């Protein structure tokens, strides 16, 4: 198992050296970019793939938080299936993917783990952001902030959801949330999610929330 953790660390080192940042001693935030490679995630009515939107928004959030001085890691910076790295002999590709994400979190031990996803529903009218949290005080705190500030961008009032049954929520030791940024099945949401200026607003709202969270629970 160590070998694969090492692969992750080498990858992270590459990310840092190529971006001109020194490898940090500690990680404040890991941004987990959902899906990738063979796993496209949700598909919009016009055939856009969730994995691509997750990457666009995840990369923007990564850059924004780094600019603010946080030590940030990201699980992928390109279109890539994390399950391909797994040599654990797990038959389910989905479980291999999630296990790799957990290994990265276990190795880097961030103060916060944020998974970026897009939602979809059979009912086209469903829309808005949804933050899913781990059953812990800190996880709930950051989820509330994220939900509140994303609600402001959407001009909606929605509540975060406890995610007991989600693999990452169950197995990660640090506060962790899944941010379902919007519904790809809803035309209004999809227009927002694919608009450069709106993406920036959504990312600013998330970065702001994370900043507020670290005021309450400082990194050191
Ligand atoms: Zn997803």
Coordinates of N, CA, C and O in Angstrom, one line a residue, residues 16-184:
X16 N 3.6 20.7 -7.0 CA 4.2 21.9 -6.3 C 5.4 22.4 -7.1 O 5.5 23.6 -7.3
X17 N 6.3 21.5 -7.5 CA 7.5 22.0 -8.1 C 7.2 22.7 -9.4 O 7.7 23.7 -9.8
X18 N 6.1 22.2 -10.1 CA 5.8 22.8 -11.4 C 5.0 24.1 -11.2 O 5.0 24.9 -12.1
X19 N 4.5 24.3 -10.0 CA 3.7 25.6 -9.8 C 4.6 26.6 -9.1 O 4.1 27.7 -8.8
X20 N 5.8 26.2 -8.8 CA 6.8 27.2 -8.2 C 6.6 27.3 -6.7 O 7.2 28.1 -6.0
X21 N 5.7 26.4 -6.1 CA 5.5 26.5 -4.7 C 6.4 25.5 -4.0 O 6.6 24.4 -4.5
X22 N 6.8 25.8 -2.8 CA 7.6 24.8 -2.0 C 6.6 23.8 -1.5 O 5.5 24.1 -1.2
X23 N 7.0 22.5 -1.3 CA 6.2 21.5 -0.8 C 5.9 21.8 0.7 O 6.8 22.0 1.5
X24 N 4.6 21.9 1.0 CA 4.3 22.3 2.4 C 4.5 21.2 3.4 O 4.4 20.0 3.1
X25 N 4.7 21.6 4.7 CA 4.9 20.7 5.8 C 3.5 20.1 6.2 O 3.4 19.1 6.7
X26 N 2.5 20.9 6.0 CA 1.2 20.5 6.4 C 0.2 21.0 5.3 O 0.4 21.9 4.6
X27 N -0.9 20.2 5.2 CA -1.9 20.6 4.2 C -3.1 21.2 4.9 O -3.7 20.5 5.9
X28 N -3.6 22.3 4.5 CA -4.8 22.9 5.1 C -6.0 22.3 4.4 O -7.0 21.9 5.1
X29 N -6.0 22.2 3.1 CA -7.2 21.7 2.4 C -6.8 20.8 1.3 O -5.8 21.0 0.6
X30 N -7.5 19.7 1.1 CA -7.4 18.9 -0.1 C -8.7 19.1 -0.9 O -9.8 18.9 -0.3
X31 N -8.5 19.4 -2.1 CA -9.7 19.5 -3.0 C -9.7 18.2 -3.8 O -8.8 17.9 -4.5
X32 N -10.8 17.5 -3.6 CA -11.0 16.2 -4.3 C -11.9 16.5 -5.5 O -13.1 16.8 -5.4
X33 N -11.3 16.3 -6.7 CA -12.1 16.6 -7.9 C -12.8 15.3 -8.3 O -12.1 14.3 -8.7
X34 N -14.1 15.3 -8.3 CA -14.9 14.0 -8.5 C -14.8 13.5 -9.9 O -14.7 14.2 -10.8
X35 N -14.8 12.1 -9.9 CA -14.8 11.3 -11.2 C -13.5 11.6 -12.0 O -12.5 12.1 -11.4
X36 N -13.5 11.3 -13.3 CA -12.3 11.5 -14.1 C -12.1 10.2 -14.9 O -12.4 9.1 -14.6
X37 N -11.4 10.5 -16.1 CA -11.1 9.4 -17.0 C -12.3 8.6 -17.5 O -13.3 9.3 -17.9
X38 N -12.3 7.3 -17.3 CA -13.4 6.5 -17.8 C -14.8 6.8 -17.1 O -15.9 6.6 -17.6
X39 N -14.6 7.4 -15.9 CA -15.8 7.7 -15.1 C -16.2 9.2 -15.3 O -15.6 10.1 -14.7
X40 N -17.2 9.4 -16.1 CA -17.6 10.7 -16.5 C -18.5 11.4 -15.4 O -18.7 12.6 -15.5
X41 N -19.1 10.6 -14.5 CA -20.1 11.1 -13.6 C -21.4 11.4 -14.3 O -21.7 10.7 -15.3
X42 N -22.1 12.4 -13.8 CA -23.4 12.8 -14.4 C -23.2 13.4 -15.8 O -22.2 14.0 -16.1
X43 N -24.2 13.2 -16.6 CA -24.2 13.8 -18.0 C -25.4 14.8 -18.1 O -26.5 14.5 -17.7
X44 N -25.1 15.9 -18.7 CA -26.2 16.9 -18.9 C -27.0 16.6 -20.1 O -26.5 15.8 -21.0
X45 N -28.2 17.2 -20.3 CA -29.0 16.9 -21.5 C -28.2 17.2 -22.8 O -28.4 16.6 -23.8
X46 N -27.3 18.1 -22.8 CA -26.5 18.4 -24.0 C -25.1 17.7 -24.0 O -24.1 18.1 -24.6
X47 N -25.1 16.6 -23.2 CA -23.9 15.7 -23.2 C -22.6 16.2 -22.6 O -21.5 15.8 -23.0
X48 N -22.7 17.2 -21.7 CA -21.5 17.6 -21.0 C -21.3 16.6 -19.8 O -22.3 16.1 -19.3
X49 N -20.1 16.4 -19.5 CA -19.8 15.4 -18.4 C -19.4 16.1 -17.1 O -18.7 17.1 -17.1
X50 N -19.9 15.5 -16.1 CA -19.7 16.1 -14.7 C -18.2 16.2 -14.4 O -17.7 17.2 -13.9
X51 N -17.4 15.2 -14.8 CA -16.0 15.2 -14.5 C -15.3 16.4 -15.0 O -14.3 16.9 -14.4
X52 N -15.7 17.0 -16.2 CA -15.1 18.1 -16.8 C -15.4 19.4 -16.0 O -14.6 20.3 -15.7
X53 N -16.7 19.5 -15.6 CA -17.1 20.7 -14.8 C -16.4 20.6 -13.4 O -16.0 21.7 -12.9
X54 N -16.4 19.4 -12.8 CA -15.7 19.3 -11.5 C -14.3 19.8 -11.6 O -13.8 20.5 -10.7
X55 N -13.6 19.4 -12.7 CA -12.2 19.8 -12.9 C -12.0 21.3 -13.0 O -11.2 21.9 -12.4
X56 N -12.9 21.9 -13.8 CA -12.8 23.4 -14.1 C -13.0 24.1 -12.7 O -12.2 25.0 -12.4
X57 N -14.0 23.7 -12.0 CA -14.3 24.4 -10.7 C -13.3 24.0 -9.6 O -12.8 24.9 -8.9
X58 N -12.9 22.8 -9.6 CA -11.9 22.3 -8.6 C -10.5 23.1 -8.8 O -9.9 23.5 -7.8
X59 N -10.1 23.2 -10.1 CA -8.8 23.9 -10.3 C -8.9 25.4 -9.9 O -8.0 25.9 -9.4
X60 N -10.0 26.0 -10.2 CA -10.2 27.4 -9.8 C -10.2 27.6 -8.3 O -9.5 28.5 -7.8
X61 N -10.8 26.6 -7.6 CA -10.8 26.7 -6.1 C -9.4 26.5 -5.6 O -8.9 27.2 -4.7
X62 N -8.7 25.5 -6.2 CA -7.3 25.2 -5.8 C -6.4 26.5 -6.0 O -5.7 26.9 -5.0
X63 N -6.5 27.1 -7.1 CA -5.7 28.3 -7.4 C -6.1 29.5 -6.4 O -5.2 30.1 -5.8
X64 N -7.4 29.6 -6.2 CA -7.9 30.7 -5.3 C -7.4 30.6 -3.9 O -6.9 31.5 -3.3
X65 N -7.4 29.3 -3.4 CA -7.0 29.1 -2.0 C -5.5 29.2 -1.9 O -5.0 29.7 -0.9
X66 N -4.8 28.8 -2.9 CA -3.3 28.9 -2.9 C -2.9 30.4 -2.9 O -2.0 30.9 -2.2
X67 N -3.6 31.2 -3.7 CA -3.4 32.7 -3.8 C -3.6 33.3 -2.4 O -3.0 34.3 -2.1
X68 N -4.6 32.7 -1.6 CA -4.9 33.2 -0.3 C -3.9 32.7 0.8 O -4.0 33.1 1.9
X69 N -2.9 31.9 0.3 CA -1.8 31.5 1.2 C -2.0 30.2 1.9 O -1.2 29.8 2.8
X70 N -3.1 29.5 1.6 CA -3.3 28.1 2.2 C -2.4 27.1 1.5 O -2.0 27.3 0.3
X71 N -2.1 26.0 2.2 CA -1.4 24.9 1.6 C -2.5 23.9 1.1 O -3.2 23.3 1.9
X72 N -2.5 23.8 -0.2 CA -3.7 23.1 -0.8 C -3.2 22.0 -1.6 O -2.2 22.1 -2.4
X73 N -3.8 20.8 -1.6 CA -3.6 19.7 -2.5 C -4.8 19.5 -3.3 O -5.9 20.0 -3.0
X74 N -4.7 18.7 -4.4 CA -5.8 18.4 -5.2 C -5.6 17.0 -5.7 O -4.5 16.6 -6.0
X75 N -6.7 16.3 -5.8 CA -6.6 14.8 -6.2 C -6.3 14.6 -7.7 O -5.8 13.5 -8.0
X76 N -6.8 15.5 -8.5 CA -6.4 15.4 -9.9 C -6.4 16.8 -10.6 O -7.2 17.6 -10.2
X77 N -5.5 17.0 -11.5 CA -5.4 18.3 -12.2 C -5.7 18.1 -13.7 O -5.6 19.0 -14.5
X78 N -6.0 16.9 -14.1 CA -6.4 16.6 -15.5 C -7.4 15.5 -15.5 O -7.8 15.0 -14.5
X79 N -7.8 15.1 -16.7 CA -8.8 14.1 -16.9 C -8.2 12.7 -16.7 O -7.6 12.2 -17.6
X80 N -8.5 12.1 -15.6 CA -7.7 11.0 -15.1 C -8.6 10.2 -14.2 O -9.3 10.7 -13.3
X81 N -8.5 8.8 -14.3 CA -9.3 8.0 -13.4 C -8.4 7.5 -12.2 O -7.4 6.8 -12.5
X82 N -8.7 8.0 -11.0 CA -7.8 7.6 -9.9 C -7.8 6.1 -9.7 O -6.9 5.5 -9.1
X83 N -8.9 5.4 -10.1 CA -9.0 4.0 -9.9 C -7.8 3.2 -10.6 O -7.5 2.1 -10.2
X84 N -7.3 3.9 -11.7 CA -6.2 3.2 -12.4 C -4.9 3.1 -11.6 O -4.1 2.3 -11.9
X85 N -4.8 3.9 -10.5 CA -3.6 3.8 -9.6 C -3.7 2.7 -8.6 O -2.7 2.3 -8.0
X86 N -4.9 2.2 -8.4 CA -5.1 1.2 -7.4 C -4.6 -0.2 -7.7 O -4.9 -0.7 -8.8
X87 N -3.9 -0.8 -6.8 CA -3.4 -2.2 -7.0 C -3.9 -3.0 -5.8 O -3.3 -4.0 -5.5
X88 N -5.0 -2.6 -5.2 CA -5.4 -3.3 -4.0 C -6.3 -4.5 -4.3 O -6.7 -5.2 -3.4
X89 N -6.5 -4.8 -5.6 CA -7.3 -5.9 -5.9 C -8.8 -5.8 -5.6 O -9.5 -6.8 -5.4
X90 N -9.3 -4.6 -5.6 CA -10.7 -4.4 -5.3 C -11.4 -4.5 -6.7 O -11.0 -3.9 -7.6
X91 N -12.5 -5.3 -6.7 CA -13.1 -5.6 -8.0 C -13.9 -4.4 -8.5 O -14.0 -4.1 -9.7
X92 N -14.6 -3.7 -7.6 CA -15.4 -2.6 -8.0 C -14.6 -1.4 -8.4 O -13.8 -0.9 -7.6
X93 N -14.7 -0.9 -9.7 CA -13.9 0.3 -10.1 C -14.3 1.5 -9.2 O -13.4 2.3 -8.8
X94 N -15.5 1.6 -8.9 CA -16.0 2.8 -8.1 C -15.3 2.8 -6.7 O -14.9 3.8 -6.3
X95 N -15.3 1.6 -6.1 CA -14.7 1.5 -4.8 C -13.1 1.7 -4.9 O -12.6 2.3 -4.0
X96 N -12.5 1.3 -6.0 CA -11.1 1.5 -6.2 C -10.8 3.0 -6.2 O -9.9 3.6 -5.6
X97 N -11.7 3.7 -7.0 CA -11.6 5.2 -7.1 C -11.7 5.8 -5.7 O -10.8 6.7 -5.4
X98 N -12.7 5.5 -5.0 CA -12.9 6.1 -3.7 C -11.8 5.8 -2.7 O -11.4 6.7 -1.9
X99 N -11.3 4.6 -2.8 CA -10.2 4.2 -1.9 C -8.9 5.0 -2.2 O -8.2 5.4 -1.3
X100 N -8.7 5.2 -3.5 CA -7.5 6.0 -3.8 C -7.6 7.4 -3.2 O -6.7 8.0 -2.7
X101 N -8.8 8.0 -3.3 CA -9.1 9.3 -2.7 C -8.8 9.3 -1.2 O -8.2 10.2 -0.6
X102 N -9.3 8.2 -0.6 CA -9.0 8.1 0.9 C -7.5 8.0 1.2 O -7.0 8.6 2.1
X103 N -6.8 7.2 0.3 CA -5.3 7.1 0.6 C -4.6 8.4 0.5 O -3.7 8.7 1.3
X104 N -5.0 9.2 -0.5 CA -4.4 10.6 -0.6 C -4.7 11.4 0.7 O -3.8 12.0 1.3
X105 N -5.9 11.3 1.1 CA -6.3 12.1 2.4 C -5.5 11.5 3.6 O -5.0 12.3 4.4
X106 N -5.4 10.2 3.7 CA -4.7 9.6 4.8 C -3.2 10.0 4.8 O -2.6 10.2 5.8
X107 N -2.6 10.1 3.6 CA -1.2 10.4 3.5 C -0.9 11.8 3.8 O 0.1 12.2 4.4
X108 N -1.8 12.7 3.3 CA -1.5 14.2 3.4 C -2.1 14.8 4.7 O -1.7 15.9 5.0
X109 N -3.1 14.1 5.3 CA -3.7 14.6 6.5 C -4.1 16.1 6.5 O -3.6 16.8 7.3
X110 N -4.9 16.5 5.6 CA -5.3 17.9 5.6 C -6.2 18.2 6.8 O -6.8 17.3 7.4
X111 N -6.4 19.5 7.0 CA -7.3 20.0 8.0 C -8.8 19.9 7.5 O -9.7 19.9 8.3
X112 N -8.9 19.8 6.2 CA -10.2 19.8 5.6 C -10.2 19.1 4.2 O -9.2 19.3 3.5
X113 N -11.2 18.3 4.0 CA -11.2 17.6 2.7 C -12.6 18.0 2.0 O -13.6 17.8 2.6
X114 N -12.4 18.5 0.8 CA -13.6 19.0 0.1 C -13.8 18.3 -1.3 O -12.9 18.5 -2.1
X115 N -14.8 17.5 -1.4 CA -15.0 16.8 -2.7 C -16.0 17.7 -3.6 O -17.0 18.2 -3.1
X116 N -15.5 17.9 -4.8 CA -16.3 18.7 -5.7 C -17.1 17.8 -6.7 O -16.5 17.0 -7.4
X117 N -18.4 18.0 -6.7 CA -19.3 17.2 -7.6 C -20.4 18.1 -8.1 O -20.6 19.2 -7.7
X118 N -21.1 17.5 -9.2 CA -22.3 18.1 -9.7 C -23.5 17.2 -9.5 O -23.3 16.0 -9.6
X119 N -24.6 17.7 -9.3 CA -25.8 17.0 -9.0 C -26.6 16.7 -10.3 O -26.4 17.4 -11.3
X120 N -27.6 15.8 -10.2 CA -28.5 15.6 -11.3 C -29.8 14.9 -10.7 O -29.7 14.2 -9.6
X121 N -30.9 15.2 -11.3 CA -32.2 14.6 -10.8 C -33.1 14.3 -12.0 O -33.0 15.0 -13.0
X122 N -33.9 13.3 -11.8 CA -34.9 13.0 -12.9 C -35.8 14.2 -13.1 O -36.3 14.5 -14.2
X123 N -36.1 14.8 -12.0 CA -37.0 16.0 -12.0 C -36.2 17.2 -12.4 O -35.4 17.7 -11.7
X124 N -36.5 17.7 -13.6 CA -35.7 18.8 -14.2 C -35.7 20.1 -13.3 O -34.7 20.9 -13.3
X125 N -36.8 20.3 -12.6 CA -36.9 21.6 -11.9 C -36.0 21.6 -10.6 O -35.8 22.7 -10.1
X126 N -35.5 20.5 -10.2 CA -34.7 20.5 -9.0 C -33.4 21.3 -9.3 O -32.7 21.0 -10.3
X127 N -33.0 22.2 -8.4 CA -31.8 23.0 -8.7 C -31.2 23.5 -7.3 O -31.7 23.3 -6.3
X128 N -30.0 24.1 -7.5 CA -29.3 24.7 -6.4 C -28.2 23.9 -5.8 O -28.0 22.7 -6.2
X129 N -27.4 24.5 -4.9 CA -26.3 23.8 -4.3 C -26.7 22.9 -3.2 O -27.7 23.1 -2.5
X130 N -25.9 21.9 -2.9 CA -26.2 21.0 -1.8 C -24.9 20.5 -1.2 O -24.0 19.9 -1.9
X131 N -24.7 20.8 0.1 CA -23.4 20.4 0.7 C -23.8 19.2 1.7 O -24.7 19.3 2.5
X132 N -23.0 18.2 1.5 CA -23.2 16.9 2.3 C -22.1 16.8 3.3 O -20.9 17.0 2.9
X133 N -22.4 16.6 4.5 CA -21.3 16.6 5.6 C -21.3 15.3 6.3 O -22.2 14.6 6.4
X134 N -20.1 15.2 6.9 CA -19.8 14.0 7.7 C -20.4 14.3 9.1 O -20.6 15.5 9.5
X135 N -20.7 13.3 9.8 CA -21.4 13.5 11.1 C -20.3 13.9 12.2 O -19.9 13.1 13.0
X136 N -19.8 15.1 12.0 CA -18.9 15.7 13.0 C -19.1 17.2 13.1 O -19.6 17.8 12.2
X137 N -18.8 17.8 14.2 CA -19.0 19.2 14.5 C -18.3 20.1 13.5 O -18.9 21.0 12.9
X138 N -17.1 19.8 13.2 CA -16.3 20.6 12.3 C -16.8 20.5 10.8 O -16.9 21.5 10.1
X139 N -17.2 19.3 10.5 CA -17.7 19.0 9.1 C -19.0 19.8 8.9 O -19.3 20.4 7.9
X140 N -19.9 19.7 10.0 CA -21.1 20.5 9.9 C -20.9 22.0 9.8 O -21.6 22.7 9.1
X141 N -19.9 22.5 10.6 CA -19.6 23.9 10.6 C -19.2 24.4 9.2 O -19.7 25.4 8.7
X142 N -18.3 23.7 8.5 CA -17.9 24.1 7.2 C -19.0 23.9 6.2 O -19.2 24.7 5.3
X143 N -19.8 22.9 6.4 CA -20.9 22.6 5.4 C -21.9 23.8 5.5 O -22.4 24.2 4.5
X144 N -22.2 24.2 6.7 CA -23.2 25.3 6.9 C -22.7 26.6 6.2 O -23.5 27.3 5.5
X145 N -21.4 26.9 6.4 CA -20.8 28.1 5.7 C -20.9 28.0 4.2 O -21.3 28.9 3.5
X146 N -20.5 26.8 3.7 CA -20.5 26.6 2.3 C -21.9 26.7 1.7 O -22.1 27.4 0.7
X147 N -22.8 26.1 2.4 CA -24.2 26.1 1.9 C -24.8 27.5 1.9 O -25.4 28.0 0.9
X148 N -24.5 28.3 3.0 CA -25.0 29.6 3.1 C -24.4 30.5 2.0 O -25.2 31.3 1.4
X149 N -23.1 30.4 1.7 CA -22.5 31.3 0.8 C -22.8 30.9 -0.7 O -22.9 31.8 -1.6
X150 N -23.0 29.6 -0.9 CA -23.4 29.2 -2.2 C -24.9 29.6 -2.4 O -25.3 30.0 -3.5
X151 N -25.7 29.5 -1.4 CA -27.1 29.9 -1.5 C -27.2 31.4 -1.9 O -28.1 31.7 -2.7
X152 N -26.3 32.2 -1.4 CA -26.3 33.6 -1.8 C -26.1 33.8 -3.3 O -26.7 34.6 -4.0
X153 N -25.2 33.0 -3.9 CA -24.9 33.1 -5.3 C -26.1 32.6 -6.1 O -26.5 33.3 -7.1
X154 N -26.8 31.6 -5.6 CA -28.0 31.0 -6.3 C -29.3 31.8 -6.0 O -30.3 31.6 -6.6
X155 N -29.2 32.7 -4.9 CA -30.4 33.3 -4.4 C -31.4 32.3 -4.0 O -32.6 32.4 -4.4
X156 N -31.0 31.3 -3.3 CA -31.9 30.2 -2.8 C -31.6 30.0 -1.3 O -30.7 30.5 -0.8
X157 N -32.6 29.3 -0.7 CA -32.4 28.9 0.7 C -32.5 27.4 0.8 O -33.5 26.8 0.7
X158 N -31.3 26.8 0.9 CA -31.3 25.3 1.0 C -30.4 24.9 2.2 O -29.6 25.8 2.7
X159 N -30.6 23.7 2.6 CA -29.9 23.3 3.9 C -28.9 22.2 3.5 O -29.2 21.3 2.6
X160 N -27.8 22.1 4.3 CA -26.9 21.0 4.1 C -27.5 19.7 4.5 O -28.4 19.7 5.3
X161 N -26.9 18.6 4.1 CA -27.4 17.3 4.4 C -26.4 16.4 5.0 O -25.2 16.4 4.5
X162 N -26.8 15.6 6.0 CA -25.8 14.7 6.6 C -25.7 13.5 5.7 O -26.6 12.9 5.3
X163 N -24.4 13.1 5.4 CA -24.1 12.1 4.5 C -23.6 10.8 5.1 O -22.4 10.4 4.8
X164 N -24.3 10.2 6.0 CA -23.8 9.0 6.7 C -23.4 7.9 5.8 O -22.4 7.2 6.1
X165 N -24.1 7.7 4.7 CA -23.8 6.4 3.9 C -22.7 6.6 2.9 O -22.3 5.7 2.3
X166 N -22.2 7.9 2.7 CA -21.2 8.1 1.7 C -19.8 7.5 2.2 O -19.4 7.8 3.3
X167 N -19.2 6.8 1.3 CA -17.9 6.2 1.6 C -16.9 7.2 2.2 O -16.3 6.9 3.3
X168 N -16.7 8.3 1.5 CA -15.6 9.2 2.0 C -16.0 9.8 3.4 O -15.2 10.1 4.2
X169 N -17.4 10.1 3.5 CA -17.8 10.6 4.8 C -17.6 9.7 5.9 O -17.3 10.1 7.1
X170 N -17.8 8.4 5.6 CA -17.6 7.4 6.7 C -16.2 7.1 7.0 O -15.8 6.8 8.2
X171 N -15.3 7.2 6.0 CA -13.9 6.6 6.2 C -12.8 7.7 6.4 O -11.7 7.3 6.7
X172 N -13.1 8.9 6.2 CA -12.1 9.9 6.4 C -12.0 10.4 7.8 O -13.0 10.6 8.5
X173 N -10.8 10.7 8.3 CA -10.6 11.0 9.7 C -10.7 12.5 9.9 O -10.8 13.0 11.0
X174 N -10.5 13.3 8.8 CA -10.6 14.8 9.0 C -11.9 15.3 8.6 O -12.7 14.5 7.9
X175 N -12.3 16.5 9.0 CA -13.6 17.0 8.6 C -13.7 17.0 7.0 O -12.7 17.4 6.4
X176 N -14.8 16.5 6.5 CA -14.9 16.4 5.1 C -16.4 16.7 4.6 O -17.3 16.3 5.3
X177 N -16.4 17.3 3.5 CA -17.7 17.6 2.9 C -17.7 17.2 1.4 O -16.7 17.2 0.8
X178 N -18.9 16.9 0.9 CA -19.1 16.8 -0.6 C -19.9 18.1 -1.0 O -21.0 18.3 -0.4
X179 N -19.4 18.8 -1.9 CA -20.1 20.0 -2.4 C -20.7 19.6 -3.8 O -20.0 19.4 -4.8
X180 N -22.0 19.5 -3.8 CA -22.7 19.3 -5.1 C -23.1 20.7 -5.6 O -24.0 21.3 -5.1
X181 N -22.2 21.2 -6.5 CA -22.3 22.7 -6.7 C -23.6 23.1 -7.4 O -24.1 24.2 -7.1
X182 N -24.2 22.3 -8.2 CA -25.5 22.6 -8.8 C -26.0 21.4 -9.6 O -25.3 20.4 -9.6
X183 N -27.2 21.5 -10.2 CA -27.8 20.4 -10.9 C -27.5 20.5 -12.4 O -28.0 21.5 -13.1
X184 N -26.8 19.6 -13.0 CA -26.5 19.6 -14.4 C -27.8 19.2 -15.2 O -27.9 19.5 -16.4

